[in-house]
Amino acid sequence: LLNLDADVAIVTGAAAGIGRAIAMTLAEAGAAVVVTDLKPEGAIEVADAIVAKGGRAIGIECNVTDEAHLARAVEQAVSQFGKLTILVNNAGGGGPKPFDMPMKDFRWAYELNVFALFRLMQLAAPHMEQAGGGAILNISSMSGENKNQRMASYGSSKAAVNHLTRNAAFDLGPKNIRVNAIAPGAIKTDALQSVLTPEIEAAMLKHTPLGRLGRPSDIANAALFLCSPAAAWISGQVLTVSGGGVQ
Ligand code: NAD
């Protein structure tokens, strides 16, 4: 049930961190993967690593805030591998910002986390319908539920991702397309490591029953499940993957 031999996936922001782990894991399960990233050389490096392990992948540049890049990613999946059945909207960010941020920073969080993700779902859906169905996975954040200082832009945009996921599940369900999200807790990626002090890590661990921060593979394993036939009757859900942590 976790076999993806018949699938073709697009993963955004897949040159590093969580996206890279998801691309590698889906490929190990048999999917052909269009590895996309803002940084083309990073995407190509990940695709080469998949091919070196006997998998199927291509790496291409895709800035998710550029509609033409999104269209090209979908076109590449279909032209190179014949169809599109899995989309992982992983690229995202924006980070903590002071409440008096310039409006351009607030808009940017929505451009990157919400508008780009929605547009790629729109572009992918007709191809998934043509393939007989598919699975969309949006990478959200626990900030989409939790409230905190400096999270007005990032947190509310991830809340929009959660509700968009639930609504899209209704629009796309009749086409046999499932739409789910993962809300990761703190995952030790390069992005997090750069701001992680021992004090911050200790504070995070206080709220984490399983006693360690997350690894990209923790998210990738959940992603594999949600994109696979094992999750055939799961849609419109936001799965928190956080070592039991709630904050
Ligand atoms: P990361 O910084 O480690 O990697 C992000 C990748 O996305 C990089 O390869 C980068 O080049 C690429 N990228 C950046 N902007 C892009 C754009 N406009 N178009 C395409 N690609 C772009 O990040 P990460 O920590 O792996 O985060 C991945 C996702 O997980 C994000 O949506 C983030 O909000 C979410 N998330 C991360 C954590 C965490 O603790 N790391 C927690 C909750 C949610």
PDB file of C-alpha atoms and ligand atoms in Angstrom:
ATOM      1  CA  LEU A   1       0.000   0.000   0.000  1.00  0.00           C
ATOM      2  CA  LEU A   2       3.006   2.305   0.272  1.00  0.00           C
ATOM      3  CA  ASN A   3       4.153   1.466  -3.249  1.00  0.00           C
ATOM      4  CA  LEU A   4       4.215   4.417  -5.650  1.00  0.00           C
ATOM      5  CA  ASP A   5       5.547   2.666  -8.778  1.00  0.00           C
ATOM      6  CA  ALA A   6       2.603   3.991 -10.814  1.00  0.00           C
ATOM      7  CA  ASP A   7       2.919   7.574  -9.596  1.00  0.00           C
ATOM      8  CA  VAL A   8       4.477  10.771 -10.877  1.00  0.00           C
ATOM      9  CA  ALA A   9       5.115  13.483  -8.278  1.00  0.00           C
ATOM     10  CA  ILE A  10       6.057  17.156  -8.204  1.00  0.00           C
ATOM     11  CA  VAL A  11       7.753  18.382  -5.021  1.00  0.00           C
ATOM     12  CA  THR A  12       8.399  22.124  -4.602  1.00  0.00           C
ATOM     13  CA  GLY A  13      11.290  23.571  -2.590  1.00  0.00           C
ATOM     14  CA  ALA A  14      12.924  20.162  -2.836  1.00  0.00           C
ATOM     15  CA  ALA A  15      16.627  21.077  -2.932  1.00  0.00           C
ATOM     16  CA  ALA A  16      16.948  21.114   0.855  1.00  0.00           C
ATOM     17  CA  GLY A  17      15.356  20.324   4.181  1.00  0.00           C
ATOM     18  CA  ILE A  18      11.875  18.799   4.332  1.00  0.00           C
ATOM     19  CA  GLY A  19      11.263  18.991   0.569  1.00  0.00           C
ATOM     20  CA  ARG A  20      14.470  17.118  -0.218  1.00  0.00           C
ATOM     21  CA  ALA A  21      13.588  14.342   2.225  1.00  0.00           C
ATOM     22  CA  ILE A  22      10.073  14.058   0.752  1.00  0.00           C
ATOM     23  CA  ALA A  23      11.403  13.875  -2.828  1.00  0.00           C
ATOM     24  CA  MET A  24      13.919  11.159  -1.873  1.00  0.00           C
ATOM     25  CA  THR A  25      11.317   9.154   0.078  1.00  0.00           C
ATOM     26  CA  LEU A  26       8.651   9.264  -2.654  1.00  0.00           C
ATOM     27  CA  ALA A  27      11.300   8.175  -5.180  1.00  0.00           C
ATOM     28  CA  GLU A  28      12.399   5.287  -2.935  1.00  0.00           C
ATOM     29  CA  ALA A  29       8.759   4.171  -2.858  1.00  0.00           C
ATOM     30  CA  GLY A  30       8.809   4.042  -6.674  1.00  0.00           C
ATOM     31  CA  ALA A  31       7.424   7.410  -7.803  1.00  0.00           C
ATOM     32  CA  ALA A  32       8.987   9.358 -10.657  1.00  0.00           C
ATOM     33  CA  VAL A  33       9.760  12.754  -9.138  1.00  0.00           C
ATOM     34  CA  VAL A  34       9.977  16.209 -10.666  1.00  0.00           C
ATOM     35  CA  VAL A  35      12.317  17.809  -8.133  1.00  0.00           C
ATOM     36  CA  THR A  36      11.768  21.565  -8.229  1.00  0.00           C
ATOM     37  CA  ASP A  37      13.407  24.452  -6.397  1.00  0.00           C
ATOM     38  CA  LEU A  38      14.218  28.127  -6.611  1.00  0.00           C
ATOM     39  CA  LYS A  39      17.820  26.935  -6.922  1.00  0.00           C
ATOM     40  CA  PRO A  40      18.088  24.836 -10.097  1.00  0.00           C
ATOM     41  CA  GLU A  41      21.509  23.392  -9.229  1.00  0.00           C
ATOM     42  CA  GLY A  42      20.098  22.122  -5.906  1.00  0.00           C
ATOM     43  CA  ALA A  43      17.115  20.525  -7.642  1.00  0.00           C
ATOM     44  CA  ILE A  44      19.392  18.837 -10.163  1.00  0.00           C
ATOM     45  CA  GLU A  45      21.662  17.555  -7.373  1.00  0.00           C
ATOM     46  CA  VAL A  46      18.696  15.896  -5.614  1.00  0.00           C
ATOM     47  CA  ALA A  47      17.397  14.424  -8.882  1.00  0.00           C
ATOM     48  CA  ASP A  48      20.883  13.040  -9.610  1.00  0.00           C
ATOM     49  CA  ALA A  49      20.984  11.468  -6.127  1.00  0.00           C
ATOM     50  CA  ILE A  50      17.637   9.758  -6.825  1.00  0.00           C
ATOM     51  CA  VAL A  51      18.785   8.474 -10.207  1.00  0.00           C
ATOM     52  CA  ALA A  52      22.062   7.229  -8.670  1.00  0.00           C
ATOM     53  CA  LYS A  53      19.952   5.062  -6.337  1.00  0.00           C
ATOM     54  CA  GLY A  54      18.048   3.603  -9.298  1.00  0.00           C
ATOM     55  CA  GLY A  55      15.043   5.947  -9.117  1.00  0.00           C
ATOM     56  CA  ARG A  56      13.386   8.191 -11.691  1.00  0.00           C
ATOM     57  CA  ALA A  57      13.715  11.974 -11.377  1.00  0.00           C
ATOM     58  CA  ILE A  58      14.444  15.249 -13.111  1.00  0.00           C
ATOM     59  CA  GLY A  59      15.529  18.467 -11.409  1.00  0.00           C
ATOM     60  CA  ILE A  60      14.221  21.820 -12.616  1.00  0.00           C
ATOM     61  CA  GLU A  61      14.144  25.448 -11.547  1.00  0.00           C
ATOM     62  CA  CYS A  62      10.786  26.514 -10.157  1.00  0.00           C
ATOM     63  CA  ASN A  63      10.236  29.715  -8.217  1.00  0.00           C
ATOM     64  CA  VAL A  64       6.749  28.998  -6.914  1.00  0.00           C
ATOM     65  CA  THR A  65       5.818  32.691  -6.973  1.00  0.00           C
ATOM     66  CA  ASP A  66       6.298  32.698 -10.761  1.00  0.00           C
ATOM     67  CA  GLU A  67       3.204  31.296 -12.497  1.00  0.00           C
ATOM     68  CA  ALA A  68       5.124  30.437 -15.655  1.00  0.00           C
ATOM     69  CA  HIS A  69       7.512  28.281 -13.593  1.00  0.00           C
ATOM     70  CA  LEU A  70       4.564  26.443 -12.017  1.00  0.00           C
ATOM     71  CA  ALA A  71       3.064  25.729 -15.439  1.00  0.00           C
ATOM     72  CA  ARG A  72       6.426  24.458 -16.657  1.00  0.00           C
ATOM     73  CA  ALA A  73       6.778  22.076 -13.710  1.00  0.00           C
ATOM     74  CA  VAL A  74       3.402  20.525 -14.496  1.00  0.00           C
ATOM     75  CA  GLU A  75       4.245  20.371 -18.203  1.00  0.00           C
ATOM     76  CA  GLN A  76       7.553  18.639 -17.415  1.00  0.00           C
ATOM     77  CA  ALA A  77       5.854  15.966 -15.290  1.00  0.00           C
ATOM     78  CA  VAL A  78       3.481  15.120 -18.111  1.00  0.00           C
ATOM     79  CA  SER A  79       5.990  15.337 -20.960  1.00  0.00           C
ATOM     80  CA  GLN A  80       8.808  13.458 -19.183  1.00  0.00           C
ATOM     81  CA  PHE A  81       6.843  10.860 -17.212  1.00  0.00           C
ATOM     82  CA  GLY A  82       3.426  10.736 -18.928  1.00  0.00           C
ATOM     83  CA  LYS A  83       1.155  11.981 -16.139  1.00  0.00           C
ATOM     84  CA  LEU A  84       0.866  13.717 -12.785  1.00  0.00           C
ATOM     85  CA  THR A  85      -0.643  11.995  -9.727  1.00  0.00           C
ATOM     86  CA  ILE A  86       1.100  13.524  -6.671  1.00  0.00           C
ATOM     87  CA  LEU A  87       1.763  17.164  -5.788  1.00  0.00           C
ATOM     88  CA  VAL A  88       3.668  18.167  -2.662  1.00  0.00           C
ATOM     89  CA  ASN A  89       3.456  21.924  -2.049  1.00  0.00           C
ATOM     90  CA  ASN A  90       6.446  22.213   0.284  1.00  0.00           C
ATOM     91  CA  ALA A  91       8.099  25.533  -0.639  1.00  0.00           C
ATOM     92  CA  GLY A  92       7.156  28.125   1.924  1.00  0.00           C
ATOM     93  CA  GLY A  93       8.475  30.442   4.552  1.00  0.00           C
ATOM     94  CA  GLY A  94       8.478  34.071   5.497  1.00  0.00           C
ATOM     95  CA  GLY A  95       9.400  33.503   9.111  1.00  0.00           C
ATOM     96  CA  PRO A  96       8.679  35.611  12.188  1.00  0.00           C
ATOM     97  CA  LYS A  97       8.124  39.318  11.544  1.00  0.00           C
ATOM     98  CA  PRO A  98       7.394  42.249  13.867  1.00  0.00           C
ATOM     99  CA  PHE A  99       3.778  43.411  13.890  1.00  0.00           C
ATOM    100  CA  ASP A 100       4.796  46.741  12.322  1.00  0.00           C
ATOM    101  CA  MET A 101       6.347  44.994   9.304  1.00  0.00           C
ATOM    102  CA  PRO A 102       6.016  46.753   5.939  1.00  0.00           C
ATOM    103  CA  MET A 103       2.904  45.594   4.059  1.00  0.00           C
ATOM    104  CA  LYS A 104       5.127  44.081   1.387  1.00  0.00           C
ATOM    105  CA  ASP A 105       6.384  41.523   3.946  1.00  0.00           C
ATOM    106  CA  PHE A 106       2.833  40.630   4.951  1.00  0.00           C
ATOM    107  CA  ARG A 107       1.825  40.227   1.285  1.00  0.00           C
ATOM    108  CA  TRP A 108       4.927  38.147   0.597  1.00  0.00           C
ATOM    109  CA  ALA A 109       3.921  35.504   3.164  1.00  0.00           C
ATOM    110  CA  TYR A 110       0.626  35.084   1.307  1.00  0.00           C
ATOM    111  CA  GLU A 111       2.261  35.137  -2.153  1.00  0.00           C
ATOM    112  CA  LEU A 112       4.673  32.384  -1.132  1.00  0.00           C
ATOM    113  CA  ASN A 113       2.614  30.239   1.237  1.00  0.00           C
ATOM    114  CA  VAL A 114      -0.929  30.628  -0.088  1.00  0.00           C
ATOM    115  CA  PHE A 115      -1.242  32.018  -3.640  1.00  0.00           C
ATOM    116  CA  ALA A 116       1.554  29.903  -5.140  1.00  0.00           C
ATOM    117  CA  LEU A 117       0.249  26.760  -3.440  1.00  0.00           C
ATOM    118  CA  PHE A 118      -3.317  27.407  -4.645  1.00  0.00           C
ATOM    119  CA  ARG A 119      -2.232  28.122  -8.220  1.00  0.00           C
ATOM    120  CA  LEU A 120      -0.217  24.896  -8.403  1.00  0.00           C
ATOM    121  CA  MET A 121      -3.191  22.913  -7.088  1.00  0.00           C
ATOM    122  CA  GLN A 122      -5.312  24.516  -9.837  1.00  0.00           C
ATOM    123  CA  LEU A 123      -2.758  23.642 -12.523  1.00  0.00           C
ATOM    124  CA  ALA A 124      -2.224  20.081 -11.288  1.00  0.00           C
ATOM    125  CA  ALA A 125      -5.858  19.062 -10.753  1.00  0.00           C
ATOM    126  CA  PRO A 126      -6.921  18.581 -14.411  1.00  0.00           C
ATOM    127  CA  HIS A 127      -3.930  16.294 -15.015  1.00  0.00           C
ATOM    128  CA  MET A 128      -4.685  14.273 -11.887  1.00  0.00           C
ATOM    129  CA  GLU A 129      -8.303  13.948 -12.998  1.00  0.00           C
ATOM    130  CA  GLN A 130      -7.099  12.737 -16.381  1.00  0.00           C
ATOM    131  CA  ALA A 131      -4.904  10.139 -14.618  1.00  0.00           C
ATOM    132  CA  GLY A 132      -7.931   8.847 -12.691  1.00  0.00           C
ATOM    133  CA  GLY A 133      -7.102  10.626  -9.446  1.00  0.00           C
ATOM    134  CA  GLY A 134      -4.275  11.887  -7.304  1.00  0.00           C
ATOM    135  CA  ALA A 135      -3.007  13.152  -3.984  1.00  0.00           C
ATOM    136  CA  ILE A 136      -2.076  16.703  -3.015  1.00  0.00           C
ATOM    137  CA  LEU A 137      -0.086  17.345   0.146  1.00  0.00           C
ATOM    138  CA  ASN A 138       0.432  20.866   1.480  1.00  0.00           C
ATOM    139  CA  ILE A 139       3.207  21.495   3.989  1.00  0.00           C
ATOM    140  CA  SER A 140       1.755  23.839   6.564  1.00  0.00           C
ATOM    141  CA  SER A 141       3.050  24.548  10.076  1.00  0.00           C
ATOM    142  CA  MET A 142       1.919  24.286  13.673  1.00  0.00           C
ATOM    143  CA  SER A 143       1.958  28.091  13.479  1.00  0.00           C
ATOM    144  CA  GLY A 144      -1.249  27.739  11.479  1.00  0.00           C
ATOM    145  CA  GLU A 145      -3.024  26.786  14.708  1.00  0.00           C
ATOM    146  CA  ASN A 146      -0.841  28.198  17.469  1.00  0.00           C
ATOM    147  CA  LYS A 147      -0.788  31.854  18.376  1.00  0.00           C
ATOM    148  CA  ASN A 148       2.430  33.699  19.105  1.00  0.00           C
ATOM    149  CA  GLN A 149       4.298  36.979  18.872  1.00  0.00           C
ATOM    150  CA  ARG A 150       5.726  37.910  15.437  1.00  0.00           C
ATOM    151  CA  MET A 151       3.569  35.290  13.702  1.00  0.00           C
ATOM    152  CA  ALA A 152       0.892  37.570  12.179  1.00  0.00           C
ATOM    153  CA  SER A 153       2.060  37.000   8.602  1.00  0.00           C
ATOM    154  CA  TYR A 154       3.541  33.478   8.654  1.00  0.00           C
ATOM    155  CA  GLY A 155       1.030  32.019  11.122  1.00  0.00           C
ATOM    156  CA  SER A 156      -2.073  33.430   9.461  1.00  0.00           C
ATOM    157  CA  SER A 157      -0.854  32.398   6.007  1.00  0.00           C
ATOM    158  CA  LYS A 158      -0.339  28.821   7.265  1.00  0.00           C
ATOM    159  CA  ALA A 159      -3.828  28.945   8.809  1.00  0.00           C
ATOM    160  CA  ALA A 160      -5.043  29.822   5.317  1.00  0.00           C
ATOM    161  CA  VAL A 161      -3.168  26.772   3.992  1.00  0.00           C
ATOM    162  CA  ASN A 162      -5.012  24.573   6.493  1.00  0.00           C
ATOM    163  CA  HIS A 163      -8.446  25.850   5.541  1.00  0.00           C
ATOM    164  CA  LEU A 164      -7.638  25.876   1.840  1.00  0.00           C
ATOM    165  CA  THR A 165      -6.683  22.212   2.211  1.00  0.00           C
ATOM    166  CA  ARG A 166     -10.059  21.417   3.793  1.00  0.00           C
ATOM    167  CA  ASN A 167     -11.997  23.323   1.148  1.00  0.00           C
ATOM    168  CA  ALA A 168     -10.007  21.965  -1.801  1.00  0.00           C
ATOM    169  CA  ALA A 169     -10.754  18.447  -0.560  1.00  0.00           C
ATOM    170  CA  PHE A 170     -14.436  19.185  -1.234  1.00  0.00           C
ATOM    171  CA  ASP A 171     -13.838  20.681  -4.685  1.00  0.00           C
ATOM    172  CA  LEU A 172     -11.448  17.961  -5.831  1.00  0.00           C
ATOM    173  CA  GLY A 173     -12.863  14.893  -4.052  1.00  0.00           C
ATOM    174  CA  PRO A 174     -15.374  14.207  -6.853  1.00  0.00           C
ATOM    175  CA  LYS A 175     -12.381  13.936  -9.211  1.00  0.00           C
ATOM    176  CA  ASN A 176     -10.807  11.327  -6.890  1.00  0.00           C
ATOM    177  CA  ILE A 177      -8.138  13.797  -5.798  1.00  0.00           C
ATOM    178  CA  ARG A 178      -7.313  13.768  -2.078  1.00  0.00           C
ATOM    179  CA  VAL A 179      -5.988  16.938  -0.432  1.00  0.00           C
ATOM    180  CA  ASN A 180      -4.226  16.833   2.934  1.00  0.00           C
ATOM    181  CA  ALA A 181      -1.686  18.874   4.868  1.00  0.00           C
ATOM    182  CA  ILE A 182       1.076  18.191   7.367  1.00  0.00           C
ATOM    183  CA  ALA A 183       1.739  20.680  10.153  1.00  0.00           C
ATOM    184  CA  PRO A 184       5.350  19.991  11.178  1.00  0.00           C
ATOM    185  CA  GLY A 185       6.701  20.864  14.599  1.00  0.00           C
ATOM    186  CA  ALA A 186      10.281  22.134  14.804  1.00  0.00           C
ATOM    187  CA  ILE A 187      12.352  20.227  12.242  1.00  0.00           C
ATOM    188  CA  LYS A 188      16.142  20.458  12.282  1.00  0.00           C
ATOM    189  CA  THR A 189      16.664  21.841   8.782  1.00  0.00           C
ATOM    190  CA  ASP A 190      19.362  24.318   7.773  1.00  0.00           C
ATOM    191  CA  ALA A 191      16.764  27.080   8.093  1.00  0.00           C
ATOM    192  CA  LEU A 192      16.024  26.200  11.720  1.00  0.00           C
ATOM    193  CA  GLN A 193      19.637  25.374  12.698  1.00  0.00           C
ATOM    194  CA  SER A 194      20.683  28.885  11.712  1.00  0.00           C
ATOM    195  CA  VAL A 195      18.480  30.436  14.426  1.00  0.00           C
ATOM    196  CA  LEU A 196      18.601  27.627  17.002  1.00  0.00           C
ATOM    197  CA  THR A 197      20.444  28.411  20.230  1.00  0.00           C
ATOM    198  CA  PRO A 198      20.787  25.812  23.035  1.00  0.00           C
ATOM    199  CA  GLU A 199      18.286  27.914  25.038  1.00  0.00           C
ATOM    200  CA  ILE A 200      15.686  27.932  22.262  1.00  0.00           C
ATOM    201  CA  GLU A 201      16.156  24.189  21.710  1.00  0.00           C
ATOM    202  CA  ALA A 202      15.713  23.479  25.436  1.00  0.00           C
ATOM    203  CA  ALA A 203      12.522  25.568  25.480  1.00  0.00           C
ATOM    204  CA  MET A 204      11.167  23.659  22.465  1.00  0.00           C
ATOM    205  CA  LEU A 205      11.983  20.291  24.039  1.00  0.00           C
ATOM    206  CA  LYS A 206       9.992  21.213  27.157  1.00  0.00           C
ATOM    207  CA  HIS A 207       6.858  21.052  25.008  1.00  0.00           C
ATOM    208  CA  THR A 208       7.871  17.927  23.070  1.00  0.00           C
ATOM    209  CA  PRO A 209       6.839  14.649  24.769  1.00  0.00           C
ATOM    210  CA  LEU A 210       9.101  12.528  22.541  1.00  0.00           C
ATOM    211  CA  GLY A 211      12.129  14.481  23.726  1.00  0.00           C
ATOM    212  CA  ARG A 212      13.849  15.487  20.498  1.00  0.00           C
ATOM    213  CA  LEU A 213      13.353  17.903  17.643  1.00  0.00           C
ATOM    214  CA  GLY A 214      12.115  16.563  14.314  1.00  0.00           C
ATOM    215  CA  ARG A 215      14.121  15.291  11.395  1.00  0.00           C
ATOM    216  CA  PRO A 216      13.163  15.910   7.748  1.00  0.00           C
ATOM    217  CA  SER A 217      12.625  12.128   7.485  1.00  0.00           C
ATOM    218  CA  ASP A 218       9.905  12.334  10.177  1.00  0.00           C
ATOM    219  CA  ILE A 219       7.888  14.561   7.840  1.00  0.00           C
ATOM    220  CA  ALA A 220       8.827  12.561   4.734  1.00  0.00           C
ATOM    221  CA  ASN A 221       7.503   9.312   6.239  1.00  0.00           C
ATOM    222  CA  ALA A 222       4.157  10.948   7.043  1.00  0.00           C
ATOM    223  CA  ALA A 223       4.131  12.454   3.544  1.00  0.00           C
ATOM    224  CA  LEU A 224       4.665   9.017   2.006  1.00  0.00           C
ATOM    225  CA  PHE A 225       1.682   7.647   3.930  1.00  0.00           C
ATOM    226  CA  LEU A 226      -0.620  10.529   2.977  1.00  0.00           C
ATOM    227  CA  CYS A 227       0.361  10.366  -0.715  1.00  0.00           C
ATOM    228  CA  SER A 228       0.025   6.575  -0.904  1.00  0.00           C
ATOM    229  CA  PRO A 229      -2.935   4.214  -1.406  1.00  0.00           C
ATOM    230  CA  ALA A 230      -2.686   3.438   2.338  1.00  0.00           C
ATOM    231  CA  ALA A 231      -4.406   6.806   2.869  1.00  0.00           C
ATOM    232  CA  ALA A 232      -7.034   6.204   0.163  1.00  0.00           C
ATOM    233  CA  TRP A 233      -9.937   7.370   2.349  1.00  0.00           C
ATOM    234  CA  ILE A 234      -8.179  10.299   4.046  1.00  0.00           C
ATOM    235  CA  SER A 235      -8.809  13.781   2.676  1.00  0.00           C
ATOM    236  CA  GLY A 236      -9.202  17.320   3.991  1.00  0.00           C
ATOM    237  CA  GLN A 237      -7.019  16.591   7.029  1.00  0.00           C
ATOM    238  CA  VAL A 238      -4.176  18.515   8.649  1.00  0.00           C
ATOM    239  CA  LEU A 239      -1.854  16.038  10.361  1.00  0.00           C
ATOM    240  CA  THR A 240       0.389  17.455  13.089  1.00  0.00           C
ATOM    241  CA  VAL A 241       3.794  15.722  13.083  1.00  0.00           C
ATOM    242  CA  SER A 242       5.601  17.113  16.094  1.00  0.00           C
ATOM    243  CA  GLY A 243       6.817  14.424  18.502  1.00  0.00           C
ATOM    244  CA  GLY A 244       3.612  14.995  20.437  1.00  0.00           C
ATOM    245  CA  GLY A 245       4.393  18.675  20.907  1.00  0.00           C
ATOM    246  CA  VAL A 246       1.620  21.209  20.867  1.00  0.00           C
ATOM    247  CA  GLN A 247       3.608  24.429  20.891  1.00  0.00           C
TER     248      GLN A 247
HETATM  249  P1  NAD B   1      14.518  25.010   4.042  1.00  0.00           P
HETATM  250  O1  NAD B   1      14.853  26.448   4.125  1.00  0.00           O
HETATM  251  O2  NAD B   1      15.392  24.007   4.710  1.00  0.00           O
HETATM  252  O3  NAD B   1      14.342  24.594   2.518  1.00  0.00           O
HETATM  253  C1  NAD B   1      13.470  25.316   1.704  1.00  0.00           C
HETATM  254  C2  NAD B   1      13.753  25.040   0.224  1.00  0.00           C
HETATM  255  O4  NAD B   1      12.783  25.797  -0.515  1.00  0.00           O
HETATM  256  C3  NAD B   1      15.138  25.530  -0.211  1.00  0.00           C
HETATM  257  O5  NAD B   1      15.728  24.565  -1.063  1.00  0.00           O
HETATM  258  C4  NAD B   1      14.844  26.833  -0.964  1.00  0.00           C
HETATM  259  O6  NAD B   1      15.754  27.077  -2.025  1.00  0.00           O
HETATM  260  C5  NAD B   1      13.451  26.555  -1.502  1.00  0.00           C
HETATM  261  N1  NAD B   1      12.706  27.776  -1.778  1.00  0.00           N
HETATM  262  C6  NAD B   1      12.715  28.949  -1.089  1.00  0.00           C
HETATM  263  N2  NAD B   1      11.907  29.848  -1.703  1.00  0.00           N
HETATM  264  C7  NAD B   1      11.389  29.238  -2.793  1.00  0.00           C
HETATM  265  C8  NAD B   1      10.523  29.642  -3.833  1.00  0.00           C
HETATM  266  N3  NAD B   1      10.028  30.887  -3.909  1.00  0.00           N
HETATM  267  N4  NAD B   1      10.192  28.738  -4.797  1.00  0.00           N
HETATM  268  C9  NAD B   1      10.707  27.494  -4.762  1.00  0.00           C
HETATM  269  N5  NAD B   1      11.549  27.043  -3.819  1.00  0.00           N
HETATM  270  C10 NAD B   1      11.890  27.914  -2.843  1.00  0.00           C
HETATM  271  O7  NAD B   1      12.997  24.930   4.586  1.00  0.00           O
HETATM  272  P2  NAD B   1      12.254  23.789   5.410  1.00  0.00           P
HETATM  273  O8  NAD B   1      12.489  24.041   6.851  1.00  0.00           O
HETATM  274  O9  NAD B   1      12.547  22.442   4.837  1.00  0.00           O
HETATM  275  O10 NAD B   1      10.726  24.198   5.127  1.00  0.00           O
HETATM  276  C11 NAD B   1       9.922  23.554   4.149  1.00  0.00           C
HETATM  277  C12 NAD B   1       8.455  23.808   4.475  1.00  0.00           C
HETATM  278  O11 NAD B   1       8.165  23.332   5.791  1.00  0.00           O
HETATM  279  C13 NAD B   1       8.037  25.289   4.456  1.00  0.00           C
HETATM  280  O12 NAD B   1       6.740  25.393   3.897  1.00  0.00           O
HETATM  281  C14 NAD B   1       8.007  25.652   5.932  1.00  0.00           C
HETATM  282  O13 NAD B   1       7.104  26.729   6.195  1.00  0.00           O
HETATM  283  C15 NAD B   1       7.532  24.353   6.541  1.00  0.00           C
HETATM  284  N6  NAD B   1       7.859  24.174   7.971  1.00  0.00           N
HETATM  285  C16 NAD B   1       9.141  24.011   8.404  1.00  0.00           C
HETATM  286  C17 NAD B   1       9.403  23.824   9.763  1.00  0.00           C
HETATM  287  C18 NAD B   1      10.795  23.629  10.310  1.00  0.00           C
HETATM  288  O14 NAD B   1      10.938  23.564  11.542  1.00  0.00           O
HETATM  289  N7  NAD B   1      11.816  23.493   9.503  1.00  0.00           N
HETATM  290  C19 NAD B   1       8.343  23.809  10.676  1.00  0.00           C
HETATM  291  C20 NAD B   1       7.048  23.980  10.202  1.00  0.00           C
HETATM  292  C21 NAD B   1       6.822  24.154   8.843  1.00  0.00           C
END
